[in-house]
Every structure is written in C-alpha cells, then in structure tokens.
mmCIF file of C-alpha atoms and ligand atoms in Angstrom:
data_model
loop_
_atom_site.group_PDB
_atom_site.id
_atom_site.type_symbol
_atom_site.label_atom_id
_atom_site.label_comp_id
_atom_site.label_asym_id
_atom_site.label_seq_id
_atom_site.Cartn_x
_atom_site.Cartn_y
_atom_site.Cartn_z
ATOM 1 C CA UNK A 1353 0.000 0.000 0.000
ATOM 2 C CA UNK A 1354 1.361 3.687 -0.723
ATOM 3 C CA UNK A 1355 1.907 6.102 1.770
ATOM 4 C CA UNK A 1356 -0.905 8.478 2.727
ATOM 5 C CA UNK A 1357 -0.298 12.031 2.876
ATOM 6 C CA UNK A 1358 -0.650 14.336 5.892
ATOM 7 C CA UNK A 1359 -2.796 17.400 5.518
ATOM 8 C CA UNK A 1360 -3.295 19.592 7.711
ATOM 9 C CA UNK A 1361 -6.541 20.424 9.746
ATOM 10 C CA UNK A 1362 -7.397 23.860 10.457
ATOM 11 C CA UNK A 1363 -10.110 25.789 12.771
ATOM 12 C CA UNK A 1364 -12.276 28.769 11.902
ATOM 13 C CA UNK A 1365 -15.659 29.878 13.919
ATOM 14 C CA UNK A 1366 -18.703 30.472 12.272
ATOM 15 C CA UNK A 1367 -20.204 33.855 12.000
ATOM 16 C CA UNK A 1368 -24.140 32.761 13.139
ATOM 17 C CA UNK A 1369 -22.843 31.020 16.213
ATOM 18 C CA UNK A 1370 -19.568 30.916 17.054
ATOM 19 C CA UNK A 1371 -19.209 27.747 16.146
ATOM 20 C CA UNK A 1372 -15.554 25.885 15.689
ATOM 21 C CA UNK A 1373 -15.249 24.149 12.777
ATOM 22 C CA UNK A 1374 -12.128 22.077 11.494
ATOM 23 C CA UNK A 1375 -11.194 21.799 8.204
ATOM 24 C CA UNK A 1376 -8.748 20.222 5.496
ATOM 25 C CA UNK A 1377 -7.940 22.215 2.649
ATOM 26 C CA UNK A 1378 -9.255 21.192 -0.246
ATOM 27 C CA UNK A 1379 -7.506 18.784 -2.237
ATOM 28 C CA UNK A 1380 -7.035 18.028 -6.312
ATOM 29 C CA UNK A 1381 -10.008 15.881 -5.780
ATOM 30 C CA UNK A 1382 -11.801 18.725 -4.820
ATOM 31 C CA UNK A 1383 -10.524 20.960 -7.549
ATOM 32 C CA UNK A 1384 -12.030 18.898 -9.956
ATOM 33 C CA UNK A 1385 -15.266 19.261 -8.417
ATOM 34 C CA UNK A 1386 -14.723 23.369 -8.844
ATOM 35 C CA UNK A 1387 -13.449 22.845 -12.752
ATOM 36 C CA UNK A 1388 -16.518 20.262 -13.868
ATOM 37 C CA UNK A 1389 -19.011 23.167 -11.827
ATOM 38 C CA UNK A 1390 -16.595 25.777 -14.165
ATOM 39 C CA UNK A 1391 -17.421 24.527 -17.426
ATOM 40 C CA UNK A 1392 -21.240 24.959 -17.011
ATOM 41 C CA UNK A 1393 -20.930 28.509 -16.098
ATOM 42 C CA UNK A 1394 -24.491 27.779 -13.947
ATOM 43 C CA UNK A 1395 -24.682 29.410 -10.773
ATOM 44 C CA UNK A 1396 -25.952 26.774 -9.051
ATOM 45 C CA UNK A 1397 -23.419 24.557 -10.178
ATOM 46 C CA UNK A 1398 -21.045 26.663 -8.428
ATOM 47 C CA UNK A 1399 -23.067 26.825 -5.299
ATOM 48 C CA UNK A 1400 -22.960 22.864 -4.938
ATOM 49 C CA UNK A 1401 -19.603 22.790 -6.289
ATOM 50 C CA UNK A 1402 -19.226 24.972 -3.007
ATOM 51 C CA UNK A 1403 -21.499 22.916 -0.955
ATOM 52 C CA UNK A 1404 -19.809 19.242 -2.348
ATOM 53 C CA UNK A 1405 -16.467 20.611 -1.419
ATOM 54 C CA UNK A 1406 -17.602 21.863 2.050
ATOM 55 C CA UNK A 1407 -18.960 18.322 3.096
ATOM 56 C CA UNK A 1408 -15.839 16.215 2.214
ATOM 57 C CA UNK A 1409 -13.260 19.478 3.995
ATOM 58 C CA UNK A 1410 -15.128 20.221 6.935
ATOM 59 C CA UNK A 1411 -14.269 17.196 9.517
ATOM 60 C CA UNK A 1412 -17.280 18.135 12.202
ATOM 61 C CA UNK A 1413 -20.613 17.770 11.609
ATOM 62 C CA UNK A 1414 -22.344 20.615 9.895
ATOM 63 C CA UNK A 1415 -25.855 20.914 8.179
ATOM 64 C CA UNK A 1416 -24.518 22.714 4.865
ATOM 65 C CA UNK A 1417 -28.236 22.838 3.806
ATOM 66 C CA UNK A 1418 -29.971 24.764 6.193
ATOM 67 C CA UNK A 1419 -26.431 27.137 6.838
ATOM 68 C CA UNK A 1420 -26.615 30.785 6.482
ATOM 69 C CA UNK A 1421 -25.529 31.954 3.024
ATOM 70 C CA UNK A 1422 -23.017 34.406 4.972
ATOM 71 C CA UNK A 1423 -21.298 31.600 6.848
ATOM 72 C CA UNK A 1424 -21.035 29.296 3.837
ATOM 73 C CA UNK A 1425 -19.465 31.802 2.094
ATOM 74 C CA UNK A 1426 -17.177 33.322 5.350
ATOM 75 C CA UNK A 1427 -15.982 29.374 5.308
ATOM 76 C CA UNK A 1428 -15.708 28.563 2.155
ATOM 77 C CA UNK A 1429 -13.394 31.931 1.876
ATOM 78 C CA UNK A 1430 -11.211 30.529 4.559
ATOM 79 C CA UNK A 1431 -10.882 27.213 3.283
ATOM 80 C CA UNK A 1432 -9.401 28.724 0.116
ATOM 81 C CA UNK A 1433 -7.468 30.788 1.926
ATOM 82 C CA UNK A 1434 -5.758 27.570 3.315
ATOM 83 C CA UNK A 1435 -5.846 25.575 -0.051
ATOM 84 C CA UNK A 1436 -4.933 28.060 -2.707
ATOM 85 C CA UNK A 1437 -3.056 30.682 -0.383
ATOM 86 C CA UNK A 1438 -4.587 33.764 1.615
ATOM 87 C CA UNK A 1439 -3.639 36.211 -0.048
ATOM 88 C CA UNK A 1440 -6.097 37.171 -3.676
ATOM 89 C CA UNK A 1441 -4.264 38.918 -6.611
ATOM 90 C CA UNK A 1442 -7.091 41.650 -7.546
ATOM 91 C CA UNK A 1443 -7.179 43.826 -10.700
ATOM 92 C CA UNK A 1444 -8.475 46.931 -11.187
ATOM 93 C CA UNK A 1445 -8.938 48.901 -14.443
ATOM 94 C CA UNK A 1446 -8.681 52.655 -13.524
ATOM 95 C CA UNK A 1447 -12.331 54.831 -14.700
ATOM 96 C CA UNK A 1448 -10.232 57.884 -13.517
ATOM 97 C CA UNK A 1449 -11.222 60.238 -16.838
ATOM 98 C CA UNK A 1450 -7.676 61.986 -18.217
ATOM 99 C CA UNK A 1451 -6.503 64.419 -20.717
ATOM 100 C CA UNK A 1452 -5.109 62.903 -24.118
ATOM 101 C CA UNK A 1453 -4.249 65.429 -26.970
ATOM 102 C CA UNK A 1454 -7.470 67.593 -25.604
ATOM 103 C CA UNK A 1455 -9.542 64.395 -25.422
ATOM 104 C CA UNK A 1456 -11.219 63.078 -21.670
ATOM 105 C CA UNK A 1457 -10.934 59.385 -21.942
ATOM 106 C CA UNK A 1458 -10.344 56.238 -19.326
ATOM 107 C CA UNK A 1459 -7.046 56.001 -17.931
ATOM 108 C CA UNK A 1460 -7.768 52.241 -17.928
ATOM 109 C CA UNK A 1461 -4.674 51.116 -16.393
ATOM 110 C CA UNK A 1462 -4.322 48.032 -14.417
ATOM 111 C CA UNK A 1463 -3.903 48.455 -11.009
ATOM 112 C CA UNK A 1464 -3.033 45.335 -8.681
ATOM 113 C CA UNK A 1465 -4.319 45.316 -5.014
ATOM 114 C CA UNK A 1466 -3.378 42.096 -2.963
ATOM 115 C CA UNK A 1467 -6.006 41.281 -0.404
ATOM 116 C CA UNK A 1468 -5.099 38.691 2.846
ATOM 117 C CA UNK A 1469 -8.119 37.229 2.811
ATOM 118 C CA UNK A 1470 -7.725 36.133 6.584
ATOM 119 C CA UNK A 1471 -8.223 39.546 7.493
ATOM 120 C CA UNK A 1472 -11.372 40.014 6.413
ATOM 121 C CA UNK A 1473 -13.783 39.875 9.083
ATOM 122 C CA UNK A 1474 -17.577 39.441 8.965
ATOM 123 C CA UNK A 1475 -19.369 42.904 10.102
ATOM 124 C CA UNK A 1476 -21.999 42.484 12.621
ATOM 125 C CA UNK A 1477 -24.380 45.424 12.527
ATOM 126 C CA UNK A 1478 -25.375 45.881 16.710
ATOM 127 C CA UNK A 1479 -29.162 46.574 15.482
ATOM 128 C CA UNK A 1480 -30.003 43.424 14.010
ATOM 129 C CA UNK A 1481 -32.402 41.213 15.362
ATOM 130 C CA UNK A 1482 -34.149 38.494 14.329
ATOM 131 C CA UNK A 1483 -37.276 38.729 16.431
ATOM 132 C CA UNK A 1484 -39.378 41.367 15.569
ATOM 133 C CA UNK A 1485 -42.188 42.775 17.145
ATOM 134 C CA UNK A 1486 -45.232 43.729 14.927
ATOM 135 C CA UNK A 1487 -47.746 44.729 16.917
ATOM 136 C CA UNK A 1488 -48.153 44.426 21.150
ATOM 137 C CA UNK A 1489 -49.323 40.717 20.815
ATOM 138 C CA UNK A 1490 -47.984 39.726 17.539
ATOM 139 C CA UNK A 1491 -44.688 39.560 16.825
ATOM 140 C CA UNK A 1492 -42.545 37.319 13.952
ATOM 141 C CA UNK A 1493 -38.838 35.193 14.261
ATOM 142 C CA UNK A 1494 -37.046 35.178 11.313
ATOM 143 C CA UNK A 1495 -33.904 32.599 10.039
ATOM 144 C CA UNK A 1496 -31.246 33.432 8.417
ATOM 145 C CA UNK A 1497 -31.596 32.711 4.566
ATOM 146 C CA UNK A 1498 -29.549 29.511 3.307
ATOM 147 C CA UNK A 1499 -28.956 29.086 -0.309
ATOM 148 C CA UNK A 1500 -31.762 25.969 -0.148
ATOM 149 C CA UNK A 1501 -34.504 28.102 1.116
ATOM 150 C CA UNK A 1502 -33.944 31.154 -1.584
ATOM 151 C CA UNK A 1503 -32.691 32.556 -4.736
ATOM 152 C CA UNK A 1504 -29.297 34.663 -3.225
ATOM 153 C CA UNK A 1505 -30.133 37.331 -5.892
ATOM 154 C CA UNK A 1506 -33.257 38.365 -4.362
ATOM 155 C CA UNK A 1507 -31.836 39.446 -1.353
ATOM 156 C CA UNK A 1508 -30.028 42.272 -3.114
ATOM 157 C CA UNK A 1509 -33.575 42.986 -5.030
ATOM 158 C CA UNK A 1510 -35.996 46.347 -4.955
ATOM 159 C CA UNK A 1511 -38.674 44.228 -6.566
ATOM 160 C CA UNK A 1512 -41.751 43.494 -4.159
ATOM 161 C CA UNK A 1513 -42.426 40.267 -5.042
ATOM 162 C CA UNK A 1514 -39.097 38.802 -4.709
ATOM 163 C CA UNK A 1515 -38.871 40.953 -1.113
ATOM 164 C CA UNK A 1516 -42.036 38.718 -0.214
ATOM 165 C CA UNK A 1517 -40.624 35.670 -1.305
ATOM 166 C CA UNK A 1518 -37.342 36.000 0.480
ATOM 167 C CA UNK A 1519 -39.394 36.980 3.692
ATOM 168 C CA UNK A 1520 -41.864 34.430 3.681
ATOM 169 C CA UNK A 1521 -39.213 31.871 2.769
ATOM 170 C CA UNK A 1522 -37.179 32.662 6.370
ATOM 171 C CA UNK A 1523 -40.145 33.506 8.926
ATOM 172 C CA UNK A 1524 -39.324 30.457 11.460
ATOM 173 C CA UNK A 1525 -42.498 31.354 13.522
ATOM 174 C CA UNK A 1526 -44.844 33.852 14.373
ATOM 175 C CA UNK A 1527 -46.434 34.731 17.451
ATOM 176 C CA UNK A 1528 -48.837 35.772 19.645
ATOM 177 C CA UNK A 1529 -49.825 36.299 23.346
ATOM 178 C CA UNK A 1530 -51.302 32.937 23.196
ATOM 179 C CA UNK A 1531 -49.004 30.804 21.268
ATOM 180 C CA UNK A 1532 -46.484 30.312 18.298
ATOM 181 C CA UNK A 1533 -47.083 29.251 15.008
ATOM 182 C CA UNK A 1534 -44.637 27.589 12.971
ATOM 183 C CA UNK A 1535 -43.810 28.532 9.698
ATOM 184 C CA UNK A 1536 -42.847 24.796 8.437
ATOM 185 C CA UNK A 1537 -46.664 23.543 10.031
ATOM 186 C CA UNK A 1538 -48.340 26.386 8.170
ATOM 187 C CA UNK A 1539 -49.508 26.546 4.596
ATOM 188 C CA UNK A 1540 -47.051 29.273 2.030
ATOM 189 C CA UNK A 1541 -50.298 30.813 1.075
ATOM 190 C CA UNK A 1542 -51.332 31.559 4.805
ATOM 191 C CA UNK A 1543 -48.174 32.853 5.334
ATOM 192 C CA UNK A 1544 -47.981 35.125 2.236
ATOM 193 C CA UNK A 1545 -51.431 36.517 3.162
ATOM 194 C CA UNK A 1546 -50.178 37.638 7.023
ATOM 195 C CA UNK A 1547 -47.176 39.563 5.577
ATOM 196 C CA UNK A 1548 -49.344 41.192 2.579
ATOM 197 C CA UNK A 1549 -51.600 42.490 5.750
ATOM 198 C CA UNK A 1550 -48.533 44.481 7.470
ATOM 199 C CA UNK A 1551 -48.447 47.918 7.154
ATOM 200 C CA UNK A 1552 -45.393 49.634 4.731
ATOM 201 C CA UNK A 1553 -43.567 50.485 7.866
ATOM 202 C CA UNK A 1554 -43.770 46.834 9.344
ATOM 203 C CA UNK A 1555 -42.680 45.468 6.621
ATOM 204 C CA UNK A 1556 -39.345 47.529 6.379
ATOM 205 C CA UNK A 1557 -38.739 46.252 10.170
ATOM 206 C CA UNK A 1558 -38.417 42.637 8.897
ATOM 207 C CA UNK A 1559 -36.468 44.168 5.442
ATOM 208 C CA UNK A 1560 -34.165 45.458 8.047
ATOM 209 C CA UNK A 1561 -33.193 41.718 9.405
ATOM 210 C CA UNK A 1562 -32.338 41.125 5.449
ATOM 211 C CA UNK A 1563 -30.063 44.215 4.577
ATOM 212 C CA UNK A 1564 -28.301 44.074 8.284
ATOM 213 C CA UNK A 1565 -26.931 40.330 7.868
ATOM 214 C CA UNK A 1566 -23.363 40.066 8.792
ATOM 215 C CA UNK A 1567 -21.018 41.093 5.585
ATOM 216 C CA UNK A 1568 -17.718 40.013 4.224
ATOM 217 C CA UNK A 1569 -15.994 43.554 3.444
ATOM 218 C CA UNK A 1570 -12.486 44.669 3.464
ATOM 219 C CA UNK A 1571 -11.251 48.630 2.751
ATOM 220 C CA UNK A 1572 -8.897 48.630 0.261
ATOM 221 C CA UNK A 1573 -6.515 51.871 -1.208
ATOM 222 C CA UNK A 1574 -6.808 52.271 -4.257
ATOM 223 C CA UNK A 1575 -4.253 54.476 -6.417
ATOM 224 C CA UNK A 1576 -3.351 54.636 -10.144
ATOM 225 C CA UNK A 1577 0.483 54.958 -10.368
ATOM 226 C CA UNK A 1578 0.181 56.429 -13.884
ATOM 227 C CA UNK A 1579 -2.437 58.894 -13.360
ATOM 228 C CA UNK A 1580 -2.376 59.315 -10.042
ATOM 229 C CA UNK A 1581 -6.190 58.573 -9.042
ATOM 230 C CA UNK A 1582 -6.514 57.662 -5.476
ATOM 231 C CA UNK A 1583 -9.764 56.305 -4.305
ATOM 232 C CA UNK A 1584 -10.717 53.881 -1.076
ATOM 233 C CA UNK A 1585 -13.037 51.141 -2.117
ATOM 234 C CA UNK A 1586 -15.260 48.540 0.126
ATOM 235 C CA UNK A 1587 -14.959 45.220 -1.747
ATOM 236 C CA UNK A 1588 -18.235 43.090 -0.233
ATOM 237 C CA UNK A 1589 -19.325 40.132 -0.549
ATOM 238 C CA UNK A 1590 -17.489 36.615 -1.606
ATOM 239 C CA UNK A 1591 -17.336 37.185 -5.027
ATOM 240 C CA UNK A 1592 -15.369 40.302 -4.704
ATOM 241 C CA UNK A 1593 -12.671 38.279 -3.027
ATOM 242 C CA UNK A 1594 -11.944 35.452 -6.478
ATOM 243 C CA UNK A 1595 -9.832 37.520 -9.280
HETATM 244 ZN ZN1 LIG B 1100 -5.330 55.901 -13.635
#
C-alpha cells in the first residue's frame, strides 16, 4: 500500500454562532469538483460545487443545507485561503477620466491590489435582530436565509415580489400572546397573506433583518500609479474576493 499524505486540519468559527469548525484544505479531488461546476458557467453549479467541497473538507458535523448563506461563504473563503493561499491577486482597471491630446478618456490602467483574505472579518451590525415585534401581541422570528430556502439574488432585489418571497421563505415562527405558530406547520399561502396584511412600515422592520446580515468587506486603497487617481473602495461580498 502507498503512503498516505498528511494534511493539515485547520479551525475557523462560524459567524451565526460561534461555532468551531475544522477543516482540510481542499484537495485536487476537490478541484475537480470546482473545474466540472466551471465549465457549465451555472450558478448553481457553483453553489454545490461549493457545498460538495464543504462536506468532504469540513471534519465536524455541519448541516450545509440549512447554513446561512453568509457563513457558507465566510468558510468557504477561509478554506481557500488555506488551499490556494490567503492572499487574492485583484485587478483593477482605472475609470479615472484623463486628458489625451485635448480628449477626456479612461485612464484604464491596471492596477493590482493584494487582499489577505484572513483579514477580512464578517461585520456584525449591533441593530439586528431576528425577532421582531409587529404589533403588542404579535410579533414574527425570522432565520437566516440559506442558499436551499432562496434565490441569493433576491436578497439584493428592490422588486416586491421577490422581497415577499425572500421573507416568507425565512419567517421560522410567528407569534402571539397565546401561542407560536410555525412557519414549516403552516400553509405558504397563509403565510404570504399575514405579511401582505402588514403595514409599509412593518414590513421595512423585517427588510431590516435582510439588509443588516453580517457582511464580508475589506477597505482597500486604491491608487493609479500612472495617473495618479486615489480612491478607497469597500470590496463586499465573496465574489469580490476570487480575481
Ligand atoms: Zn489611472
């Protein structure tokens, strides 16, 4: 029998808990998994290439399914981070407008920025809650979304419909003086009525639990060394964080 190679195991703690979690980095096993989901160009290829690769690296026993979209995608950074290397070659054309011959055009130089991914950490906005009170008696619990229970692009959406969806999609429960009642023991329609019946402002309180989730985000510098354009930018989100 051949020798088995020694990989090492790593910790990071997730952002929705404070959970530990250990983790191998991923291996060229695992990059196959990423080029087959690479070739479709499908966004939800990528998101269970993410999700495969998360079940065979993480060595304690997570529910990948019903995870928060934030921590999936605060772990999966890190477990790059440990596989490829932490630190993320970005580039940057410049929009700086400049003077040619008389003429404003782009500057459209490259500019590099190298980002340690390990030092990004999650925000945590102090005013985000997941209970929230409606009226005296009735109130509503949300969950965090996961990328089973929505479509990730409507939670960056201004259209109503796809606000409702995402909110009736992540109510856990709802309650009263008397009791609480389950989202996953009541019927979608039932539950899409009670939030069409809130007032504007009540609704915004439960938007608020949506745009206050924790966020990756890093400051960066950015400056031009051949025009001289000097800018700081917030890169958010995972996919800011892949050249
Ligand atoms: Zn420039």
């Amino acid at each position: 029998m051949l020798p088995k190679l020694d990989v090492p195991i790593y910790e990071t703690t997730l952002i929705s808990n404070n959970q530990t979690i250990r983790f191998r980095p991923f291996l060229v096993k695992e990059q196959k998994i990423f080029l087959m989901a690479a070739e479709t160009n499908e966004p939800k290829d990528t998101i269970n290439a993410i999700k495969q690769v998360l079940t065979n690296c993480v060595l304690d026993d997570i529910d990948i399914e019903n995870m928060a979209t934030f921590d999936i995608e605060y772990l999966f950074l890190q477990l790059r981070a440990r596989s490829i290397g932490e630190v993320v070659n970005l580039r940057f054309n410049c929009n700086n407008n400049v003077n040619v011959k008389d003429e404003e055009q782009k500057c459209g130089n490259l500019v590099k920025i190298d980002v340690n991914v390990l030092e990004i950490n999650p925000t945590r906005n102090e005013n985000h809650s997941n209970k929230i009170q409606i009226t005296d008696k009735v109130g509503v619990v949300l969950k965090y979304p996961t990328f089973g229970s929505i479509d990730t692009n409507d939670l960056d959406t201004q259209d109503m419909q796809q606000i409702l969806n995402v909110i009736v999609s992540c109510i856990d429960y709802i309650y009263d003086e008397e009791q609480v009642y389950y989202a996953k023991d009541t019927r979608k329609e039932e539950l899409i009525e009670f939030v069409e019946n809130m007032k504007q402002g009540d609704l915004e309180k439960l938007s608020a639990f949506f745009t206050s989730l924790p966020k990756l985000k890093k400051d960066v510098h950015f400056h031009c060394d051949k025009c001289g354009y000097e800018e700081d930018i917030t890169l958010e989100g995972v996919q800011s964080f892949f050249a």
